[in-house]
Coordinates of C-alpha atoms in Angstrom, one line a residue:
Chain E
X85 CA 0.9 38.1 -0.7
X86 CA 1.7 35.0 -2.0
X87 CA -0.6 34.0 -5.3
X88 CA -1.1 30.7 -7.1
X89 CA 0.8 32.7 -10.0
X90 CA 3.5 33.1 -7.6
X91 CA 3.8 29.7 -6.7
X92 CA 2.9 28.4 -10.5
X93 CA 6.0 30.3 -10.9
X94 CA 8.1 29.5 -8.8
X95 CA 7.7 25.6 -9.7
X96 CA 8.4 25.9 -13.2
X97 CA 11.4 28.0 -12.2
X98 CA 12.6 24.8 -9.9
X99 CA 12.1 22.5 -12.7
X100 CA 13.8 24.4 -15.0
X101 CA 17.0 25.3 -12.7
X102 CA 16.9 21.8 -11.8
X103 CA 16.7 20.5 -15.4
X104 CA 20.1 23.2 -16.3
X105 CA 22.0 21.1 -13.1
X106 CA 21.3 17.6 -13.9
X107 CA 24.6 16.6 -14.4
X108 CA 25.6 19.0 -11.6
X109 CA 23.5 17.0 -9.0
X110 CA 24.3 13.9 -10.8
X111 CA 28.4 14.5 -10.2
X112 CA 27.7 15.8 -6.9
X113 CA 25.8 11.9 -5.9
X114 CA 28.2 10.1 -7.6
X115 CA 31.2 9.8 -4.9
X116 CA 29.0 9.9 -1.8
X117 CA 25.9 8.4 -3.4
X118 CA 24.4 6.8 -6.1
X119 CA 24.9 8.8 -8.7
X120 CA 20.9 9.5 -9.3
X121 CA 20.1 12.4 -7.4
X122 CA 19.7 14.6 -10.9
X123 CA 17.8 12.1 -12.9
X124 CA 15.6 11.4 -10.3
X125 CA 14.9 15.2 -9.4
X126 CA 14.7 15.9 -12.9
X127 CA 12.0 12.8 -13.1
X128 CA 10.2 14.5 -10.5
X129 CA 10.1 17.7 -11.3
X130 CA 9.1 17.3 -15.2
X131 CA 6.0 15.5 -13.9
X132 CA 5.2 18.5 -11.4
X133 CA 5.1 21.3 -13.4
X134 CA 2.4 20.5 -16.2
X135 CA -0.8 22.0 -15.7
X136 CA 0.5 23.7 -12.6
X137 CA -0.6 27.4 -13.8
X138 CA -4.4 26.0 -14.7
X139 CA -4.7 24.7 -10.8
X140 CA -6.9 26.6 -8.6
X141 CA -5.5 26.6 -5.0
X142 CA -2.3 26.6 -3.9
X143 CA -2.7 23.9 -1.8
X144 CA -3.7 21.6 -5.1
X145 CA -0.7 23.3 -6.3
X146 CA 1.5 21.8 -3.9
X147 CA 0.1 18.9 -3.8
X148 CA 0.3 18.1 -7.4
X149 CA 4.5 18.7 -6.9
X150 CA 4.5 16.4 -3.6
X151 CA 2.8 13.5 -5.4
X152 CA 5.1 13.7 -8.2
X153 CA 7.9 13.7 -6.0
X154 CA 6.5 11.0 -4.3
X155 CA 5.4 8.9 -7.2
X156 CA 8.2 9.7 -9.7
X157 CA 11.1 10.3 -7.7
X158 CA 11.9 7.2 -5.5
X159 CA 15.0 6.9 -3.3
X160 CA 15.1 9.0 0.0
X161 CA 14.5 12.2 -1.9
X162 CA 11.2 11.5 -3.4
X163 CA 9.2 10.8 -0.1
X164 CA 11.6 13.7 1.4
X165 CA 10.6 16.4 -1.0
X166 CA 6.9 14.5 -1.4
X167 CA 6.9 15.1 3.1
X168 CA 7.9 18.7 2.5
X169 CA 5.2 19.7 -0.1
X170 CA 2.4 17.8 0.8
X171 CA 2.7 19.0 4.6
X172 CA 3.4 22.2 3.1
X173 CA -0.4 22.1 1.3
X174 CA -1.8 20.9 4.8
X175 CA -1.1 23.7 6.4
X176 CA -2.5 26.2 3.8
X177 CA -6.3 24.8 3.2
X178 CA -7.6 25.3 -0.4
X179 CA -7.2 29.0 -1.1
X180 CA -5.7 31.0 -3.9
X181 CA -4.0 33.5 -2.3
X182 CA -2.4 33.6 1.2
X183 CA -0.7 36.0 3.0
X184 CA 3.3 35.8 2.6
X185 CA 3.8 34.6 6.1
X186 CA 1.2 31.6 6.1
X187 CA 3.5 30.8 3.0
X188 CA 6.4 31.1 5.0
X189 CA 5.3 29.1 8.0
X190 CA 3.6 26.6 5.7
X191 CA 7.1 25.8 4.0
X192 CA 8.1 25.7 7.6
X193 CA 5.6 23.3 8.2
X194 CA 6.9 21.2 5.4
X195 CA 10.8 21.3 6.3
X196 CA 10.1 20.5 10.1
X197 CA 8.4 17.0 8.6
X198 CA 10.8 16.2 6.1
X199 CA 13.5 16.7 8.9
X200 CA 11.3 14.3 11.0
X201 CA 10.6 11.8 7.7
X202 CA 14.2 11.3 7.5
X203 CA 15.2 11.4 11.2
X204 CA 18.0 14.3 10.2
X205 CA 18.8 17.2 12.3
X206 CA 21.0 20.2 11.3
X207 CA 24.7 19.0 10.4
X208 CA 23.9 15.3 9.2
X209 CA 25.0 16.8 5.6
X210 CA 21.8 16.0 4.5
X211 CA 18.9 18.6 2.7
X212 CA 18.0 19.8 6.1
X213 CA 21.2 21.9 6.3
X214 CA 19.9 24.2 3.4
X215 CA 16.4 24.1 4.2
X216 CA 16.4 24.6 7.8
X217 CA 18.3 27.9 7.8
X218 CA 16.3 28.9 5.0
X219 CA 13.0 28.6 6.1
X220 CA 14.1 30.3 9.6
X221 CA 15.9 33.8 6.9
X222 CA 12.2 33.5 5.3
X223 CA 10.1 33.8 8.2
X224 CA 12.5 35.6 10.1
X225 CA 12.6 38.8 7.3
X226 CA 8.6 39.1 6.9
X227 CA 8.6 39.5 10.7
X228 CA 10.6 42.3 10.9
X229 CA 8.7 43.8 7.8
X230 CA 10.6 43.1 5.0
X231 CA 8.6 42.6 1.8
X232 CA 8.5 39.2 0.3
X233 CA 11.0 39.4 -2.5
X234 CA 13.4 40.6 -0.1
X235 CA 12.5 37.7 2.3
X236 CA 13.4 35.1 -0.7
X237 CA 17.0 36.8 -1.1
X238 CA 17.4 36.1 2.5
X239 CA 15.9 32.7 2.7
X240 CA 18.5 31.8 -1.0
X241 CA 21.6 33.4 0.9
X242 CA 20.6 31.3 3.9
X243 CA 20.1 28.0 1.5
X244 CA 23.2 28.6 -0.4
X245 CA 25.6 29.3 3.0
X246 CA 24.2 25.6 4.5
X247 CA 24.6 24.1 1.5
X248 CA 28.1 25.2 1.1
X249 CA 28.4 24.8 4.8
X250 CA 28.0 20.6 4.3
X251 CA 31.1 20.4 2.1
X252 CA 33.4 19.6 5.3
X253 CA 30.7 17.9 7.3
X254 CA 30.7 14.1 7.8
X255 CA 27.2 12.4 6.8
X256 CA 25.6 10.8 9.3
X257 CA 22.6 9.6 7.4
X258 CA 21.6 8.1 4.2
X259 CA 23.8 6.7 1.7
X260 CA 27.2 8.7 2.3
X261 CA 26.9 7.5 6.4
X262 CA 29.0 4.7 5.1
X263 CA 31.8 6.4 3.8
X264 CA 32.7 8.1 7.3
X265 CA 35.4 10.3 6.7
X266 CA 35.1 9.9 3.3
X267 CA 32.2 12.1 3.0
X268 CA 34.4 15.0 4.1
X269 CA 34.6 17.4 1.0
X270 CA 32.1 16.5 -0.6
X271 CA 28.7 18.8 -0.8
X272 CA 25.4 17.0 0.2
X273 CA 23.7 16.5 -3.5
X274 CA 20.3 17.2 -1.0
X275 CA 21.2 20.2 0.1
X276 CA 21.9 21.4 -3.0
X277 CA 18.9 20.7 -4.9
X278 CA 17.0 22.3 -1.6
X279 CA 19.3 25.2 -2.0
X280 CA 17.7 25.7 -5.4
X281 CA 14.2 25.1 -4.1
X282 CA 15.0 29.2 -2.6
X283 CA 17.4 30.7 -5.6
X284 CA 14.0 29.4 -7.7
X285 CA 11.8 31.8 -5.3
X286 CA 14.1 34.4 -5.1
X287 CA 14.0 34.7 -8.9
X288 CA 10.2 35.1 -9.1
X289 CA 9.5 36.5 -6.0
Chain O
X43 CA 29.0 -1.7 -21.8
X44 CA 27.9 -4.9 -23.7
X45 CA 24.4 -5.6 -21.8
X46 CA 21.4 -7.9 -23.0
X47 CA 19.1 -4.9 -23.1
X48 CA 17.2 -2.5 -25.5
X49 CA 18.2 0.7 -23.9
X50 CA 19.1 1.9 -20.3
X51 CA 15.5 2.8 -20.0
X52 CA 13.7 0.1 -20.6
X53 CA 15.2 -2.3 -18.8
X54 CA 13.3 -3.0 -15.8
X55 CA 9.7 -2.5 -17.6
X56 CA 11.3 -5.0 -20.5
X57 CA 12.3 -7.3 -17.6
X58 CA 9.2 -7.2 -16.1
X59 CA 7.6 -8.1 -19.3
X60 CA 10.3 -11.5 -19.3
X61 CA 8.8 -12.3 -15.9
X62 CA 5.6 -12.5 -16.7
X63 CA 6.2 -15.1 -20.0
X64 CA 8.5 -16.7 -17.8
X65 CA 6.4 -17.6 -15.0
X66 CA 3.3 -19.0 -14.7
X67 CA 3.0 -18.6 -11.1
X68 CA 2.9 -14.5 -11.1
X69 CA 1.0 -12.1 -12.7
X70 CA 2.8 -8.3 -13.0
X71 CA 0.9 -5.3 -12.6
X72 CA 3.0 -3.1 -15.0
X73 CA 1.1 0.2 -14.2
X74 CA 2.6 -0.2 -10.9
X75 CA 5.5 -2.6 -11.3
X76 CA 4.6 -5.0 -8.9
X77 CA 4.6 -8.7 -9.4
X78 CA 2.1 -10.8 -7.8
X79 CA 1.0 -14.2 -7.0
X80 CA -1.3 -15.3 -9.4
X81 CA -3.6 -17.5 -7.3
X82 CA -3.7 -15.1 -4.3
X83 CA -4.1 -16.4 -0.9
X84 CA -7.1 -17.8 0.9
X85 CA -9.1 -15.0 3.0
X86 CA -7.9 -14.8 6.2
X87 CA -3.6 -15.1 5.1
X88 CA -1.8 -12.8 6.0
X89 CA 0.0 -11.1 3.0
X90 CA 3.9 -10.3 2.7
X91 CA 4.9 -7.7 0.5
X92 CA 8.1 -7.2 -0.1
X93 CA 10.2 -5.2 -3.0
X94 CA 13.6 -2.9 -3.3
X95 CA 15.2 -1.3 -5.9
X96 CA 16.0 -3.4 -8.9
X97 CA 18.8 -5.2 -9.9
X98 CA 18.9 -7.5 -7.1
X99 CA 17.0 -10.5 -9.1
X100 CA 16.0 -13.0 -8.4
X101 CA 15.1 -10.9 -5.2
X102 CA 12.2 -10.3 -4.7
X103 CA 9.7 -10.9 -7.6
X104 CA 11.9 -14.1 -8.2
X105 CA 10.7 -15.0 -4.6
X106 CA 6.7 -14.2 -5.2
X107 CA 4.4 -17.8 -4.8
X108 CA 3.4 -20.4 -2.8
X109 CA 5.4 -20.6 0.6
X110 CA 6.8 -17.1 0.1
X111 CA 6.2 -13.2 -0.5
X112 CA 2.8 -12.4 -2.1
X113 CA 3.5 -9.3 -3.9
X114 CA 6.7 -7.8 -4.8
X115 CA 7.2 -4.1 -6.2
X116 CA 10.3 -3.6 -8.9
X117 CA 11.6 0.1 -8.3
X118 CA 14.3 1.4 -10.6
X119 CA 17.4 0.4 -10.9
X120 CA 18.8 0.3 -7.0
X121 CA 16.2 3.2 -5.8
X122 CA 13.4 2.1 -3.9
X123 CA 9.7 1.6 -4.7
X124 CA 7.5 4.6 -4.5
X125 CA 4.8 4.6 -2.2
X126 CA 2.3 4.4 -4.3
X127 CA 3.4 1.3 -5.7
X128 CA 3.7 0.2 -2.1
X129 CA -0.4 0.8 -1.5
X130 CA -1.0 -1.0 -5.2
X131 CA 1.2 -3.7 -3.9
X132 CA -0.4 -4.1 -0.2
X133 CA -4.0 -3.7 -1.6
X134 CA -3.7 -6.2 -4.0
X135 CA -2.1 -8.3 -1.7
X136 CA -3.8 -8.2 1.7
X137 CA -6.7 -10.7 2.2
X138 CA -8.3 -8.8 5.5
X139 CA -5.6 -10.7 7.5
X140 CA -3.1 -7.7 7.3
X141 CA 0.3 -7.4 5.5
X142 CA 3.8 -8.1 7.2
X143 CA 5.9 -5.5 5.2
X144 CA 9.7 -7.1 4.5
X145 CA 11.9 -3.9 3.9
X146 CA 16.0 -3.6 3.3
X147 CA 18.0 -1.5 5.9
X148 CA 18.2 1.5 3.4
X149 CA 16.8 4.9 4.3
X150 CA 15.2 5.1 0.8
X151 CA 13.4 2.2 1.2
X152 CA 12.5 2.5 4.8
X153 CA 11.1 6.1 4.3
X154 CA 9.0 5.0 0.9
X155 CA 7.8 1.9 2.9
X156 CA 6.5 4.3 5.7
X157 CA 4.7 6.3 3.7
X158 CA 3.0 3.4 1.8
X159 CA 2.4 2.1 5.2
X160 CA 0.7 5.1 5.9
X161 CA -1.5 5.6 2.9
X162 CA -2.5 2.4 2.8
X163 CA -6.1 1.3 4.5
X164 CA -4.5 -2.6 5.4
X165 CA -3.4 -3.4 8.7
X166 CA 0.3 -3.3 8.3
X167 CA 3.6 -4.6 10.5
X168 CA 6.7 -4.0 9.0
X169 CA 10.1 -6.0 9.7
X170 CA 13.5 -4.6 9.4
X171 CA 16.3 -6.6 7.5
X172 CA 19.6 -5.4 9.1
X173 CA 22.2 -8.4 8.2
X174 CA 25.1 -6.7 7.2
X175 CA 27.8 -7.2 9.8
X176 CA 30.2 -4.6 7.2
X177 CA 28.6 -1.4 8.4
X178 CA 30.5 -1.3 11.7
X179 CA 29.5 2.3 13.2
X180 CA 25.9 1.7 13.4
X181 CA 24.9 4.6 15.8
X182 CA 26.3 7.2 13.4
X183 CA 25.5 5.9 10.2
X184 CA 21.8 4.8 9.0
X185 CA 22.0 2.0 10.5
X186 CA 23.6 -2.0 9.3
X187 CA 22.1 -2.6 5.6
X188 CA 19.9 -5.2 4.5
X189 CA 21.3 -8.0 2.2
X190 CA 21.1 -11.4 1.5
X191 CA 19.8 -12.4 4.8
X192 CA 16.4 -11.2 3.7
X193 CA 15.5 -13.9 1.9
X194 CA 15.8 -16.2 5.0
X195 CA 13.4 -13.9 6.2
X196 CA 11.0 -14.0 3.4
X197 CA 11.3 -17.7 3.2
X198 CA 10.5 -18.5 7.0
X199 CA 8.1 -16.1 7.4
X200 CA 6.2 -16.8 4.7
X201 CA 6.1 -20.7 5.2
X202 CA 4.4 -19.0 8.8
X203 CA 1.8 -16.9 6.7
X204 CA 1.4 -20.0 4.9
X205 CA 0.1 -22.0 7.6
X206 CA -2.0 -19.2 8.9
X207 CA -0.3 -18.0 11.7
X208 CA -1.3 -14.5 12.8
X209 CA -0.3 -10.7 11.7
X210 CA 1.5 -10.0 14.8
X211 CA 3.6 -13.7 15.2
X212 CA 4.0 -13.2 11.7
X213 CA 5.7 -10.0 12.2
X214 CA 7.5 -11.2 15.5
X215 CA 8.9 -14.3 14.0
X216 CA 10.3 -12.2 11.0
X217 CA 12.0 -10.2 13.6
X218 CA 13.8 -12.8 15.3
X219 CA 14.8 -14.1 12.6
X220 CA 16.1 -11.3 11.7
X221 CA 17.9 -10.3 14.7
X222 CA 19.4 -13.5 14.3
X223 CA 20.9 -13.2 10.7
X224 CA 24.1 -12.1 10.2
X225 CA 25.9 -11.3 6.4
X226 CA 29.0 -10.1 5.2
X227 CA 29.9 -9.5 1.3
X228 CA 33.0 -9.0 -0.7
X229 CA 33.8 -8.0 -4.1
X230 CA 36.0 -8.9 -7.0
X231 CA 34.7 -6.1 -9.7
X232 CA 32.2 -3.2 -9.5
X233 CA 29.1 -3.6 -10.8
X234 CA 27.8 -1.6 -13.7
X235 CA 24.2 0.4 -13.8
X236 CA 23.1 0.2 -17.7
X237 CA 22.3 3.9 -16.8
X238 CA 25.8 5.4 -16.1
X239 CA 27.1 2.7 -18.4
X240 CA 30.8 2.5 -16.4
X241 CA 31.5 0.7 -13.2
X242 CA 30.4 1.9 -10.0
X243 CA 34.0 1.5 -8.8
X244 CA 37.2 1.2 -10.3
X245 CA 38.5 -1.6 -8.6
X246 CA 42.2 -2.6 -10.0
X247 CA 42.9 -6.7 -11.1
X248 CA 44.9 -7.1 -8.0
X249 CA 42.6 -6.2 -5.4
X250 CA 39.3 -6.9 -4.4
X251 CA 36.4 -5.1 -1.7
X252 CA 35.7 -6.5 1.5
X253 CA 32.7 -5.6 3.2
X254 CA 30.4 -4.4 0.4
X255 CA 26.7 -3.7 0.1
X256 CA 24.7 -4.9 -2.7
X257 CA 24.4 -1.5 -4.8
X258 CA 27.9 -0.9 -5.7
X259 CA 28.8 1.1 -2.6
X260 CA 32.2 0.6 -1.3
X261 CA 33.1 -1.4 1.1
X262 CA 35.0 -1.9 4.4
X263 CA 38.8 -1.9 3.3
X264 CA 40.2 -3.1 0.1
X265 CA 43.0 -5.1 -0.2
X266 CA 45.3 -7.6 -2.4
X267 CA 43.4 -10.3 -3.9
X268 CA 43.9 -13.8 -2.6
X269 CA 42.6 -17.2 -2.8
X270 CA 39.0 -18.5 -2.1
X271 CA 40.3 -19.8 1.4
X272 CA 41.9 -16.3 3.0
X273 CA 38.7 -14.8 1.3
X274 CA 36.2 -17.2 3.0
X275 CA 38.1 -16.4 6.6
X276 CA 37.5 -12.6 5.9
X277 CA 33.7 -13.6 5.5
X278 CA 33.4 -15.8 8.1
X279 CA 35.3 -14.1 10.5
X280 CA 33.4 -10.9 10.5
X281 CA 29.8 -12.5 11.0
X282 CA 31.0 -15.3 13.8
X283 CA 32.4 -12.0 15.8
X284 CA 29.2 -10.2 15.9
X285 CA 26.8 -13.0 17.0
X286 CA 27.4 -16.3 19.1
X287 CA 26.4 -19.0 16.6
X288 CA 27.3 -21.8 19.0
X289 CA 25.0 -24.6 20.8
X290 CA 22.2 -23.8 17.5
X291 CA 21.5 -24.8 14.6
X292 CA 22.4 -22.7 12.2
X293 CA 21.4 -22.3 8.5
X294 CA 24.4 -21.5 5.9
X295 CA 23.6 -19.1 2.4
X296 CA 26.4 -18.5 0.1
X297 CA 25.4 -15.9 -2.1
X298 CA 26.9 -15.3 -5.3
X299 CA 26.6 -11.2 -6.6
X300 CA 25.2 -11.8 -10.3
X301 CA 28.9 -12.0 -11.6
X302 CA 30.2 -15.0 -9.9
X303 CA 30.3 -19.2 -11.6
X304 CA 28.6 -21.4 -9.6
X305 CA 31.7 -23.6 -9.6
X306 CA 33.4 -20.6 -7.6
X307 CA 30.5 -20.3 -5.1
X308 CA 31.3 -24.2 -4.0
X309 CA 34.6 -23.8 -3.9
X310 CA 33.7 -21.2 -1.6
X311 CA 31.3 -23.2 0.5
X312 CA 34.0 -25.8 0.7
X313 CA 36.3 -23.3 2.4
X314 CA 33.5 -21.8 4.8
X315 CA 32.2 -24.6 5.7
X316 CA 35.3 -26.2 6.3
X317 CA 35.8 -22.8 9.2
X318 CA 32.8 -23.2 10.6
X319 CA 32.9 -26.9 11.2
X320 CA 36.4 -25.9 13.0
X321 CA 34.5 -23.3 15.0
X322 CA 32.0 -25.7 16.2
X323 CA 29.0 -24.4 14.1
X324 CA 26.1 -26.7 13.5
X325 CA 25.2 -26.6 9.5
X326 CA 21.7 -27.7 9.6
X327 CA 20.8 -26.3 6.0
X328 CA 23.1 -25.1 3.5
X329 CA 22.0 -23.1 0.4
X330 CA 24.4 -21.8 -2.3
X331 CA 23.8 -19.9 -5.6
X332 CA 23.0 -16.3 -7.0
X333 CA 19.7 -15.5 -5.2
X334 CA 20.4 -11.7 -4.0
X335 CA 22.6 -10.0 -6.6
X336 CA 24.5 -7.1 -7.7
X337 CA 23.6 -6.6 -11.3
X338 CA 26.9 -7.9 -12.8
X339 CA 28.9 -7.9 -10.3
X340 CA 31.7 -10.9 -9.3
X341 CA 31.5 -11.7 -5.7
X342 CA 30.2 -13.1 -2.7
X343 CA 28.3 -13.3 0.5
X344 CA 28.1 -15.6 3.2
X345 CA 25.3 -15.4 5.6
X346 CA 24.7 -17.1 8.9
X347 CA 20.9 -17.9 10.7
X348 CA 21.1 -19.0 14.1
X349 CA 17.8 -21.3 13.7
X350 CA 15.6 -22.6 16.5
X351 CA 14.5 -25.8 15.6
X352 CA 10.8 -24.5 14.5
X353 CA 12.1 -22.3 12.0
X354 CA 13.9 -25.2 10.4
X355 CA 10.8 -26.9 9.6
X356 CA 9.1 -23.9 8.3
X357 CA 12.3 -23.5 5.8
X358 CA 11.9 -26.8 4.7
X359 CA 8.2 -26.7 4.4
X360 CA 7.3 -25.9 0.5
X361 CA 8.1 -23.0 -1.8
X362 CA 7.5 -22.8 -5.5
X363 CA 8.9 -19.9 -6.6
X364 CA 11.0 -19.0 -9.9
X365 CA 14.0 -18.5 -7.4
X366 CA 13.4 -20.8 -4.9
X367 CA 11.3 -24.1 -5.2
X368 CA 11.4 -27.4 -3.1
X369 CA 8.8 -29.9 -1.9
X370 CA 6.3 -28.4 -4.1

């Protein structure tokens, strides 16, 4: 069961890790980007979370985080993320508690139509690498009956391997596409702020 | 860094605040950032709205009144809009005539202009700016980028909205003229974002970045700096490659990066004009100065309209903006 505690949770959680890796994210943009990526997540995310705890449903909920994404975050990831949440709240109706595998497919939900927003499939080096994989561990674990914290671990370990998994990829969309080869050895900023999305949920789950 | 601002961020909102003192053709929405005309269109005009990241002055709120864009959203410094500055700036805008949407090649943009599309009750079209001859691997990358051609763009089609054509010719015009735009950039320093507070790129006395974009993203090659003549015939050559500019007219923008003397943009004119004349290229109108920048940075563009003979009447036809004003 997935709660609006849970997911009040699990979004100050993101804020916070995301708030720790500023710099992180930052350095990561800086020689394949633009060297925003932190400031604008941590923009985004500082905006989401107040209030989040009071909000009834957990569709609200995630539609209170896409719209901040959306409206505070600019670049690619702001409507990216702001895709992911809000389609994510579409798919779950206004209700306070769901069961963990509505979450699960509701996230799903979300990732499919960020990967559509931004035109990315799997090994562009782009967010999709973590989130892809992750939302598959996720949904994949609750349906062979694993409970839903052990779920999260699996979806993390499956965010964390794509993310480190774009390191020797070569971008093929966004910013970095122009560098060519010289995007190789670099990790997508994206994925890495998506691979936190899942270390967040694993920690409250 | 030695900058004329208060802090990092304030700039764009301080800015903003400039325009608004500075220009009695525009009133700026600050909730939303967005800068717009302050007589609006006649019912039944259809509205262009146009806008970026910032940084890029005087495109595109430079480029808001009569003859041109209608609104223009400011996002921060070289990140796009957000769409909800995109609705403010189409429902302000729009008249019931619909709103021809001018967007920069840039998946950040083109994603937040979607979704404004989207959310947005107006009829919308939206035209592509894709002038950047330097991105070479299109199929694999986002796509070419959108520079300085834009403004040809804006100024064309919005001497067309002027005269009240329709939504969709609005929209297809913009596209052809579009299609036939071609830029190509170079660099002699890095630009710097008041937020990092360094250059972009380190980019050592003796050389210089051909190929470049207008956010500080490196280019296609770097190589020894020369004079304005070898420099020109890396610019040139590039854009004349990728699209047959012979038997039209063609209109000529040398475009200076933010960082560049005015003096140094005509010598440069001098020496492209100079090449195209020897490649038999027609220079019907020829326009030169700092109109879609790089914050700081020194450099140059030179971009190339293949122009049928209608769109060079609706380029001279009146414009009285802060960045761009004749026969008004």
């Amino acid at each position: 069961m997935v709660t609006t505690a849970t997911v009040a949770a699990w979004i100050t959680r993101y804020a916070a890790i995301i708030d720790e890796n500023e710099a992180l994210l930052t350095e990561l943009d800086s020689p394949i980007g633009d060297a925003d990526h932190g400031a604008n997540m941590a923009r985004g995310m500082a905006a989401a979370v107040p209030g989040i705890d009071a909000v009834p449903t957990i569709d609200a909920q995630l539609k209170q985080v896409g719209m901040a994404m959306l409206s505070k975050v600019g670049g690619t990831s702001g409507p990216l993320y702001g895709t992911l949440f809000l389609r994510a709240a579409m798919a779950l109706g206004a209700r306070a508690e769901v069961a963990s595998s509505e979450f699960a497919e509701a996230l799903a939900t979300g990732a499919a139509a960020l990967a559509e927003r931004g035109k990315a499939d799997p090994g562009d080096k782009t967010m999709v690498d973590a989130l892809a994989p992750a939302v598959a561990a996720l949904e994949r674990a609750l349906s062979e009956g694993h409970g839903f914290a052990d779920a999260a671990a699996a979806a993390f370990e499956a965010a964390d391997a794509g993310r480190e998994a774009t390191t020797p990829m070569l971008a093929r969309k966004g910013r970095a596409s122009y560098l060519g080869e010289r995007s190789v050895g670099h990790t997508d900023p994206g994925a890495t702020s998506a691979a936190y999305l899942f270390r967040a949920l694993q920690e409250v789950a | 860094m030695k900058k004329l601002i208060n802090s990092p961020g304030t700039v764009i909102a301080d800015a903003l605040r400039g325009i608004e003192v500075s220009d009695n053709r525009v009133r700026v929405d600050h909730t939303h950032r967005i800068v717009l005309r302050k007589e609006p269109k006649a019912d039944g005009k259809v509205a262009l709205v146009s806008g970026g990241g910032s940084g890029h002055e005087p495109l595109h709120a430079g480029f808001v009144g009569e003859g041109m864009l209608d609104a223009a959203c400011a996002g921060e410094m070289f990140t796009s809009p957000t769409p909800d500055q995109i609705v403010a700036a189409i429902d302000a805008a729009d008249t019931g005539a619909g709103t021809l949407l001018i967007v920069k090649n840039y998946t950040g943009d083109v994603m937040n202009f979607e979704m404004g599309a989207e959310l947005t009750g107006a009829q919308v079209r939206t035209v592509l700016v894709a002038d950047d001859v330097a991105v070479e691997d299109s199929t694999f990358t986002a796509g070419r980028r959108g520079v300085a051609g834009t403004m040809i763009v804006e100024k064309i089609a919005g001497a067309a909205a002027e005269e009240g054509m329709g939504l969709d010719d609005v929209a297809s015009l913009a596209r052809a003229v579009a299609a036939s735009t071609r830029s190509m950039g170079m660099a002699l320093t890095s630009c710097t974002v008041p937020a990092a507070g360094r250059p972009t790129f380190d980019l050592p006395e003796h050389e210089m970045e051909i190929g470049i974009g207008i956010h500080g993203e490196p280019g296609r090659h770097r190589e020894p700096f020369t004079d304005a003549a070898h420099i020109a015939r890396q610019l040139v050559e590039p854009v004349l490659a990728d699209l047959n500019f012979g038997d039209s007219d063609v209109i000529l923008l040398v475009n200076g990066m933010g960082g560049t003397p005015l003096i140094e943009l005509y010598v440069m004119v001098a020496e492209v004009t100079a090449l195209l004349e020897a490649a038999d290229v027609r220079i019907a109108r020829c326009l030169v100065g700092n109109y879609v920048t790089s914050l700081d940075m020194a450099g140059c563009s030179v971009t190339l309209t293949r122009a049928e003979p209608e769109w060079l009447r609706l380029y001279d036809e009146p414009v009285n903006t802060a960045g761009l004003r004749w026969g008004a």
